[in-house]
Amino acid sequence: MIAACGTLPADEIGDSYPAGDAVDAPSDDASPTFETGWPSEAQGRVAPEICEQLACGSQSCTDGICNALAWRTQLSGAYEGELGGVAMTPEGDVVIAGSFAGVIKGHQGPVESAGAWDVFVAKLAWTGELMWLERFGGEGSQRASSLSIGDDGQIVIGGELEGSMTAGDVALKSAAHEDGFVLVLDEAGLPRWGQTFGDTVAESGDLASGEHQTVSDVLVLPNGYIGVAGTFYGSMRMGEDSYVAEDRDGFVAFMKPDGTFRWSRALTGPGDARVTALAADADSRLIAAGAYTGELTVEETHAADGGEDAFVVAYDTSGTEAWLESFGGPGHDRAASVAVESDGSIVVAGTFADSLSFGGASGAVVPGEGGGDGFLARLRGDDGSYVSARAFGDGMHQSPAAVSVSLEGRVAVVGWFSGTIDFGMGAMTADEDDAFVAVFGEGGFDTGWSHRYGPGADQHARAATHRSDGALVVAGEYVRAIDLGWGPLGSDDLKRKIFVAALTP
């Protein structure tokens, strides 16, 4: 059991490092590494309301710094990497998925991509040790953009492929240009089945050069059903349903555990629409979030306030729209991630420019600082109406990428930023693009703690998930180095490397 804010039981600590001591950064040629123990100081902020109750290893939250790093690791090798997702297994281990070009050092030796980009899936023990790493690829380019794990341990990956991808006995091939795909693995990483979302030249006629389907998010429900969301241009077939998009349109689908479709829906309009994120509530309703320009038609038509507006839509188990809420302003506003709290409330993270206006009786308007600011919003689960929101940023850009809610109700948001960012716990300033993590207390966006992770070059936190004991796992990419609290993880080249870190509550 992990205690609050970094106080680990003695038998779970491993080697201990006093505050301020750094652990040597492994070279890019080293085998996959991990460390556990107390962190050294990194720039962070903690809200004063909870400082009196918490202590972080040998550091006190009353000093304004609350470091709670349990372990961190990287995938080593001569490769370029993109992190697609992170998820917890039922046993509390960590699985990551993404894409790479080059050579990753796996648990049994080097793993080399076959084409331009291949998909990887890796499982880590809770201590950070690499248990296994699998590659799936072939001719062309294959990218994994999302990951989810079911209660039975099955692993579901979503993304896009151009060309062919071989995963054990499962062979997937794109019909023309990029097709979306879903690939299902067992708990040991062995492929069960896969499915592509595209169309053939014969069926769709003269394909436009931009024909493209991609799966942006997947979600395994407790009953084994799979939610799938993404974006398509051109034609697409999902089971018995066929769709044609003259511009870019979004889609949401509900699949049975065997891969057959329960239902699918297209989100269309005269402009562009994209679905970027999925969540589900206790009644197995799918909650989809994204962005659109012009008008968005689901069951009714909704008009954008400006260039691009964010939206959240809920579907019941039959695929009927329960509600849709759109919000935005005169600039470009996008929802990047969505999660559901224990009381059914919806938490949305994204970016906006100028201002963010919520409809309905609230009439709430959240002002921005220009550039591209981040936001967190809470909506009612029964009708999507506004509850509260918080903006963070300055004249530079801030990019929330993922939001996760713990069983205790703590809301975590991760991403990256340039300039200065303040979550209400004190300002943090980036070197260039720095990763950030912010955690808020139950029911509000006012108390908690935040960190930024540099130094130099770029560090992007792209995905996050909570363990059942409240620990937070964050994964992403870095260029050259990232200091998560014990001194930097490092690389000798300018290619993006994959990192994973576990933070105690």
mmCIF file of N, CA and C in Angstrom, residues 345-396:
data_model
loop_
_atom_site.group_PDB
_atom_site.id
_atom_site.type_symbol
_atom_site.label_atom_id
_atom_site.label_comp_id
_atom_site.label_asym_id
_atom_site.label_seq_id
_atom_site.Cartn_x
_atom_site.Cartn_y
_atom_site.Cartn_z
ATOM 1 N N SER A 345 -19.781 12.670 -12.900
ATOM 2 C CA SER A 345 -19.366 13.920 -13.524
ATOM 3 C C SER A 345 -18.288 13.660 -14.576
ATOM 4 N N ILE A 346 -18.260 14.518 -15.587
ATOM 5 C CA ILE A 346 -17.316 14.385 -16.691
ATOM 6 C C ILE A 346 -16.219 15.426 -16.534
ATOM 7 N N VAL A 347 -14.960 15.019 -16.638
ATOM 8 C CA VAL A 347 -13.825 15.937 -16.611
ATOM 9 C C VAL A 347 -13.183 15.939 -17.992
ATOM 10 N N VAL A 348 -13.014 17.134 -18.554
ATOM 11 C CA VAL A 348 -12.467 17.297 -19.899
ATOM 12 C C VAL A 348 -11.225 18.171 -19.820
ATOM 13 N N ALA A 349 -10.183 17.796 -20.549
ATOM 14 C CA ALA A 349 -8.976 18.605 -20.665
ATOM 15 C C ALA A 349 -8.745 18.934 -22.124
ATOM 16 N N GLY A 350 -8.222 20.132 -22.388
ATOM 17 C CA GLY A 350 -7.958 20.511 -23.767
ATOM 18 C C GLY A 350 -7.273 21.852 -23.853
ATOM 19 N N THR A 351 -7.318 22.441 -25.045
ATOM 20 C CA THR A 351 -6.678 23.721 -25.308
ATOM 21 C C THR A 351 -7.695 24.689 -25.897
ATOM 22 N N PHE A 352 -7.429 25.988 -25.716
ATOM 23 C CA PHE A 352 -8.303 26.997 -26.302
ATOM 24 C C PHE A 352 -7.519 28.279 -26.534
ATOM 25 N N ALA A 353 -8.072 29.129 -27.401
ATOM 26 C CA ALA A 353 -7.509 30.440 -27.667
ATOM 27 C C ALA A 353 -8.569 31.497 -27.370
ATOM 28 N N ASP A 354 -8.157 32.641 -26.937
ATOM 29 C CA ASP A 354 -9.048 33.777 -26.657
ATOM 30 C C ASP A 354 -9.907 33.523 -25.424
ATOM 31 N N SER A 355 -11.036 32.827 -25.578
ATOM 32 C CA SER A 355 -11.926 32.576 -24.449
ATOM 33 C C SER A 355 -12.713 31.306 -24.699
ATOM 34 N N LEU A 356 -13.296 30.790 -23.613
ATOM 35 C CA LEU A 356 -14.045 29.536 -23.669
ATOM 36 C C LEU A 356 -15.429 29.807 -23.090
ATOM 37 N N SER A 357 -16.460 29.740 -23.942
ATOM 38 C CA SER A 357 -17.829 30.028 -23.516
ATOM 39 C C SER A 357 -18.624 28.743 -23.432
ATOM 40 N N PHE A 358 -19.303 28.560 -22.302
ATOM 41 C CA PHE A 358 -20.166 27.408 -22.099
ATOM 42 C C PHE A 358 -21.615 27.853 -22.250
ATOM 43 N N GLY A 359 -22.412 27.035 -22.924
ATOM 44 C CA GLY A 359 -23.800 27.388 -23.164
ATOM 45 C C GLY A 359 -24.676 27.081 -21.974
ATOM 46 N N GLY A 360 -25.983 27.090 -22.222
ATOM 47 C CA GLY A 360 -26.933 26.754 -21.176
ATOM 48 C C GLY A 360 -27.120 27.880 -20.184
ATOM 49 N N ALA A 361 -27.717 27.547 -19.051
ATOM 50 C CA ALA A 361 -28.068 28.549 -18.054
ATOM 51 C C ALA A 361 -26.853 29.170 -17.386
ATOM 52 N N SER A 362 -25.717 28.471 -17.381
ATOM 53 C CA SER A 362 -24.547 28.984 -16.664
ATOM 54 C C SER A 362 -24.016 30.260 -17.298
ATOM 55 N N GLY A 363 -23.974 30.310 -18.625
ATOM 56 C CA GLY A 363 -23.407 31.457 -19.310
ATOM 57 C C GLY A 363 -21.958 31.696 -18.961
ATOM 58 N N ALA A 364 -21.269 30.667 -18.489
ATOM 59 C CA ALA A 364 -19.893 30.821 -18.015
ATOM 60 C C ALA A 364 -18.950 31.116 -19.168
ATOM 61 N N VAL A 365 -18.037 32.053 -18.938
ATOM 62 C CA VAL A 365 -17.002 32.391 -19.904
ATOM 63 C C VAL A 365 -15.657 32.335 -19.187
ATOM 64 N N VAL A 366 -14.740 31.530 -19.711
ATOM 65 C CA VAL A 366 -13.405 31.394 -19.138
ATOM 66 C C VAL A 366 -12.438 32.169 -20.025
ATOM 67 N N PRO A 367 -11.817 33.249 -19.535
ATOM 68 C CA PRO A 367 -10.898 34.028 -20.368
ATOM 69 C C PRO A 367 -9.553 33.339 -20.514
ATOM 70 N N GLY A 368 -8.892 33.584 -21.639
ATOM 71 C CA GLY A 368 -7.561 33.055 -21.886
ATOM 72 C C GLY A 368 -6.525 34.156 -21.898
ATOM 73 N N GLU A 369 -5.259 33.749 -21.995
ATOM 74 C CA GLU A 369 -4.147 34.687 -22.011
ATOM 75 C C GLU A 369 -3.540 34.830 -23.397
ATOM 76 N N GLY A 370 -4.115 34.153 -24.402
ATOM 77 C CA GLY A 370 -3.564 34.209 -25.742
ATOM 78 C C GLY A 370 -2.623 33.060 -26.005
ATOM 79 N N GLY A 371 -2.178 32.940 -27.241
ATOM 80 C CA GLY A 371 -1.307 31.823 -27.627
ATOM 81 C C GLY A 371 -2.127 30.570 -27.763
ATOM 82 N N GLY A 372 -2.106 29.728 -26.799
ATOM 83 C CA GLY A 372 -2.921 28.527 -26.734
ATOM 84 C C GLY A 372 -2.899 28.043 -25.308
ATOM 85 N N ASP A 373 -3.955 28.289 -24.564
ATOM 86 C CA ASP A 373 -4.003 27.958 -23.143
ATOM 87 C C ASP A 373 -4.624 26.588 -22.923
ATOM 88 N N GLY A 374 -4.343 26.003 -21.770
ATOM 89 C CA GLY A 374 -4.970 24.753 -21.387
ATOM 90 C C GLY A 374 -6.202 25.002 -20.546
ATOM 91 N N PHE A 375 -7.102 24.015 -20.521
ATOM 92 C CA PHE A 375 -8.272 24.124 -19.656
ATOM 93 C C PHE A 375 -8.636 22.768 -19.082
ATOM 94 N N LEU A 376 -9.276 22.805 -17.930
ATOM 95 C CA LEU A 376 -9.965 21.673 -17.332
ATOM 96 C C LEU A 376 -11.403 22.097 -17.099
ATOM 97 N N ALA A 377 -12.356 21.256 -17.472
ATOM 98 C CA ALA A 377 -13.766 21.563 -17.267
ATOM 99 C C ALA A 377 -14.465 20.359 -16.662
ATOM 100 N N ARG A 378 -15.424 20.648 -15.801
ATOM 101 C CA ARG A 378 -16.248 19.588 -15.213
ATOM 102 C C ARG A 378 -17.688 19.803 -15.672
ATOM 103 N N LEU A 379 -18.311 18.733 -16.205
ATOM 104 C CA LEU A 379 -19.686 18.768 -16.689
ATOM 105 C C LEU A 379 -20.524 17.763 -15.915
ATOM 106 N N ARG A 380 -21.811 18.031 -15.816
ATOM 107 C CA ARG A 380 -22.720 17.064 -15.204
ATOM 108 C C ARG A 380 -22.821 15.829 -16.094
ATOM 109 N N GLY A 381 -22.890 14.667 -15.463
ATOM 110 C CA GLY A 381 -22.960 13.438 -16.231
ATOM 111 C C GLY A 381 -24.318 13.157 -16.827
ATOM 112 N N ASP A 382 -25.399 13.728 -16.253
ATOM 113 C CA ASP A 382 -26.732 13.402 -16.743
ATOM 114 C C ASP A 382 -27.141 14.203 -17.964
ATOM 115 N N ASP A 383 -26.631 15.449 -18.098
ATOM 116 C CA ASP A 383 -27.041 16.266 -19.238
ATOM 117 C C ASP A 383 -25.903 17.051 -19.879
ATOM 118 N N GLY A 384 -24.672 16.942 -19.363
ATOM 119 C CA GLY A 384 -23.537 17.635 -19.948
ATOM 120 C C GLY A 384 -23.436 19.104 -19.608
ATOM 121 N N SER A 385 -24.267 19.596 -18.713
ATOM 122 C CA SER A 385 -24.243 21.023 -18.392
ATOM 123 C C SER A 385 -23.006 21.384 -17.574
ATOM 124 N N TYR A 386 -22.653 22.660 -17.635
ATOM 125 C CA TYR A 386 -21.429 23.176 -17.025
ATOM 126 C C TYR A 386 -21.485 23.126 -15.500
ATOM 127 N N VAL A 387 -20.373 22.717 -14.882
ATOM 128 C CA VAL A 387 -20.224 22.754 -13.429
ATOM 129 C C VAL A 387 -19.124 23.734 -13.041
ATOM 130 N N SER A 388 -17.922 23.544 -13.576
ATOM 131 C CA SER A 388 -16.806 24.422 -13.243
ATOM 132 C C SER A 388 -15.726 24.265 -14.299
ATOM 133 N N ALA A 389 -14.775 25.204 -14.308
ATOM 134 C CA ALA A 389 -13.663 25.132 -15.257
ATOM 135 C C ALA A 389 -12.490 25.928 -14.716
ATOM 136 N N ARG A 390 -11.311 25.598 -15.203
ATOM 137 C CA ARG A 390 -10.099 26.320 -14.835
ATOM 138 C C ARG A 390 -9.216 26.428 -16.069
ATOM 139 N N ALA A 391 -8.654 27.607 -16.304
ATOM 140 C CA ALA A 391 -7.712 27.825 -17.394
ATOM 141 C C ALA A 391 -6.316 27.999 -16.827
ATOM 142 N N PHE A 392 -5.303 27.653 -17.629
ATOM 143 C CA PHE A 392 -3.921 27.831 -17.198
ATOM 144 C C PHE A 392 -3.064 28.096 -18.418
ATOM 145 N N GLY A 393 -2.216 29.144 -18.301
ATOM 146 C CA GLY A 393 -1.327 29.465 -19.396
ATOM 147 C C GLY A 393 -0.920 30.916 -19.399
ATOM 148 N N ASP A 394 -0.179 31.291 -20.460
ATOM 149 C CA ASP A 394 0.229 32.668 -20.679
ATOM 150 C C ASP A 394 0.173 32.918 -22.179
ATOM 151 N N GLY A 395 1.017 33.780 -22.695
ATOM 152 C CA GLY A 395 1.000 34.059 -24.119
ATOM 153 C C GLY A 395 1.631 32.989 -24.975
ATOM 154 N N MET A 396 2.279 31.991 -24.368
ATOM 155 C CA MET A 396 2.867 30.881 -25.099
ATOM 156 C C MET A 396 1.840 29.755 -25.215
#
